Amino acid sequence: MAMGYLNGKFINSSDPVLPIDERGHQFGDGVYEFIRVYNGRPFMMHQHMERLFKSSEAIRLNIGKTVKDIIAIVEDLIERSGQANCDVYMQVTRGIAPRDHLFPNVEASISMTVKPFKLISDDIRKVGATVKLLPDERWQNCWIKSLNLLPNILAKQAAFEVGALEAVLVRDGFITEGSSSNFFIVKNGEILTAPATNHILHGITRIAVKEIAMELGITLKEQAFTPDELLAADEAFLSSTGLEILPVTEVDEQKIGNGCPGTVTVTLYEEFLKRI
Ligand code: PDD
């Protein structure tokens, strides 16, 4: 069953509970996390919590709870939902107060939902995804997991409308990441991904990819690369909580490598499955 949580109460996720004067709703004034739960266990929970607290600090938002408090709520919510395999979405906003750009003197508002997840279809996984290159029109602080996702949404929709699964963003001639995923290429057996600067979200699955590559003895360089380098790559793939590790075989109607999911990507994914 899908379940929700809002400021101390467990609710139905579809209940109309927020007043109009809520800063997430009015300004996107908040941060969020999206966490996958496999067999009742939230995957890489501590890394998600670290990122949540870093993001909220960056926007000067006091969550008013400890990591332990938040984990306890998540565990309670999962148990109440009766779901062993589900996604937890949580957001923390600057609270409920009459609309004013200045910070209000109120407590943060914390909400969560838990819903069963749908894995990417086997068909897409076997064939690999198509992506579209688009300009990265976001602000300078993409490392903050802010609720403000308008450029991401517009890019994803534009990609979807030409039959692509993801928009891959280009800033100043270099690929940053996907609209809701991190992006990697493989060339001559080495993995390349954009460095963890302020221009990308420091993905949790990206951390898993780095750890797995290290364990397998595959070189992973955090080094910026261009669309031309992507088109000349042997393999490409996306990583995110929802997509896990997903091969990319076509970019703007051009095949990557031999047009099939690459062996490095497939090996990383197999190792990933052992960790969940
Ligand atoms: N998106 N980059 C961006 C811009 C993202 O929005 C996401 C995640 C990622 C991958 O991060 P992670 O591995 O921690 O999921 C990279 C989530 C899933 C979302 O917005 O729903």
GROMACS .gro file of N, CA and C in nm, residues 35-43 78-79 82-87 117 119 244 272-276:
model
   75
   35ILE      N    1   1.488   0.731  -0.217
   35ILE     CA    2   1.566   0.618  -0.165
   35ILE      C    3   1.494   0.488  -0.202
   36ARG      N    4   1.570   0.393  -0.255
   36ARG     CA    5   1.508   0.264  -0.290
   36ARG      C    6   1.526   0.165  -0.176
   37VAL      N    7   1.418   0.090  -0.152
   37VAL     CA    8   1.420  -0.011  -0.047
   37VAL      C    9   1.412  -0.148  -0.113
   38TYR      N   10   1.516  -0.229  -0.091
   38TYR     CA   11   1.517  -0.365  -0.146
   38TYR      C   12   1.504  -0.462  -0.028
   39ASN      N   13   1.408  -0.552  -0.037
   39ASN     CA   14   1.386  -0.652   0.069
   39ASN      C   15   1.382  -0.588   0.208
   40GLY      N   16   1.312  -0.478   0.218
   40GLY     CA   17   1.292  -0.412   0.347
   40GLY      C   18   1.409  -0.327   0.392
   41ARG      N   19   1.517  -0.322   0.313
   41ARG     CA   20   1.637  -0.249   0.356
   41ARG      C   21   1.661  -0.128   0.264
   42PRO      N   22   1.654  -0.006   0.322
   42PRO     CA   23   1.684   0.111   0.240
   42PRO      C   24   1.829   0.106   0.192
   43PHE      N   25   1.850   0.118   0.061
   43PHE     CA   26   1.983   0.102   0.001
   43PHE      C   27   2.066   0.230   0.022
   78ILE      N   28   0.792   0.231   0.628
   78ILE     CA   29   0.806   0.109   0.546
   78ILE      C   30   0.726  -0.004   0.610
   79GLU      N   31   0.739  -0.016   0.742
   79GLU     CA   32   0.668  -0.124   0.810
   79GLU      C   33   0.517  -0.108   0.796
   82GLY      N   34   0.379  -0.214   0.464
   82GLY     CA   35   0.382  -0.356   0.434
   82GLY      C   36   0.459  -0.388   0.306
   83GLN      N   37   0.537  -0.291   0.256
   83GLN     CA   38   0.611  -0.311   0.130
   83GLN      C   39   0.757  -0.343   0.161
   84ALA      N   40   0.806  -0.452   0.101
   84ALA     CA   41   0.948  -0.484   0.118
   84ALA      C   42   1.032  -0.420   0.008
   85ASN      N   43   0.969  -0.399  -0.108
   85ASN     CA   44   1.038  -0.340  -0.223
   85ASN      C   45   0.965  -0.213  -0.264
   86CYS      N   46   1.021  -0.102  -0.229
   86CYS     CA   47   0.948   0.024  -0.249
   86CYS      C   48   1.045   0.142  -0.259
   87ASP      N   49   0.991   0.255  -0.299
   87ASP     CA   50   1.069   0.379  -0.304
   87ASP      C   51   1.018   0.475  -0.197
  117PHE      N   52   0.800   0.002  -0.608
  117PHE     CA   53   0.873   0.051  -0.726
  117PHE      C   54   0.854  -0.039  -0.848
  119LEU      N   55   1.065  -0.168  -1.170
  119LEU     CA   56   1.200  -0.175  -1.229
  119LEU      C   57   1.192  -0.137  -1.377
  244GLU      N   58   1.904   0.242  -1.153
  244GLU     CA   59   2.017   0.160  -1.108
  244GLU      C   60   2.135   0.189  -1.203
  272PHE      N   61   2.637  -0.468  -0.896
  272PHE     CA   62   2.541  -0.383  -0.824
  272PHE      C   63   2.430  -0.468  -0.763
  273LEU      N   64   2.378  -0.563  -0.843
  273LEU     CA   65   2.267  -0.648  -0.796
  273LEU      C   66   2.307  -0.730  -0.673
  274LYS      N   67   2.438  -0.761  -0.663
  274LYS     CA   68   2.483  -0.837  -0.547
  274LYS      C   69   2.481  -0.754  -0.419
  275ARG      N   70   2.479  -0.622  -0.436
  275ARG     CA   71   2.485  -0.534  -0.318
  275ARG      C   72   2.350  -0.496  -0.262
  276ILE      N   73   2.243  -0.516  -0.338
  276ILE     CA   74   2.113  -0.460  -0.296
  276ILE      C   75   2.043  -0.549  -0.196
   0.00000   0.00000   0.00000
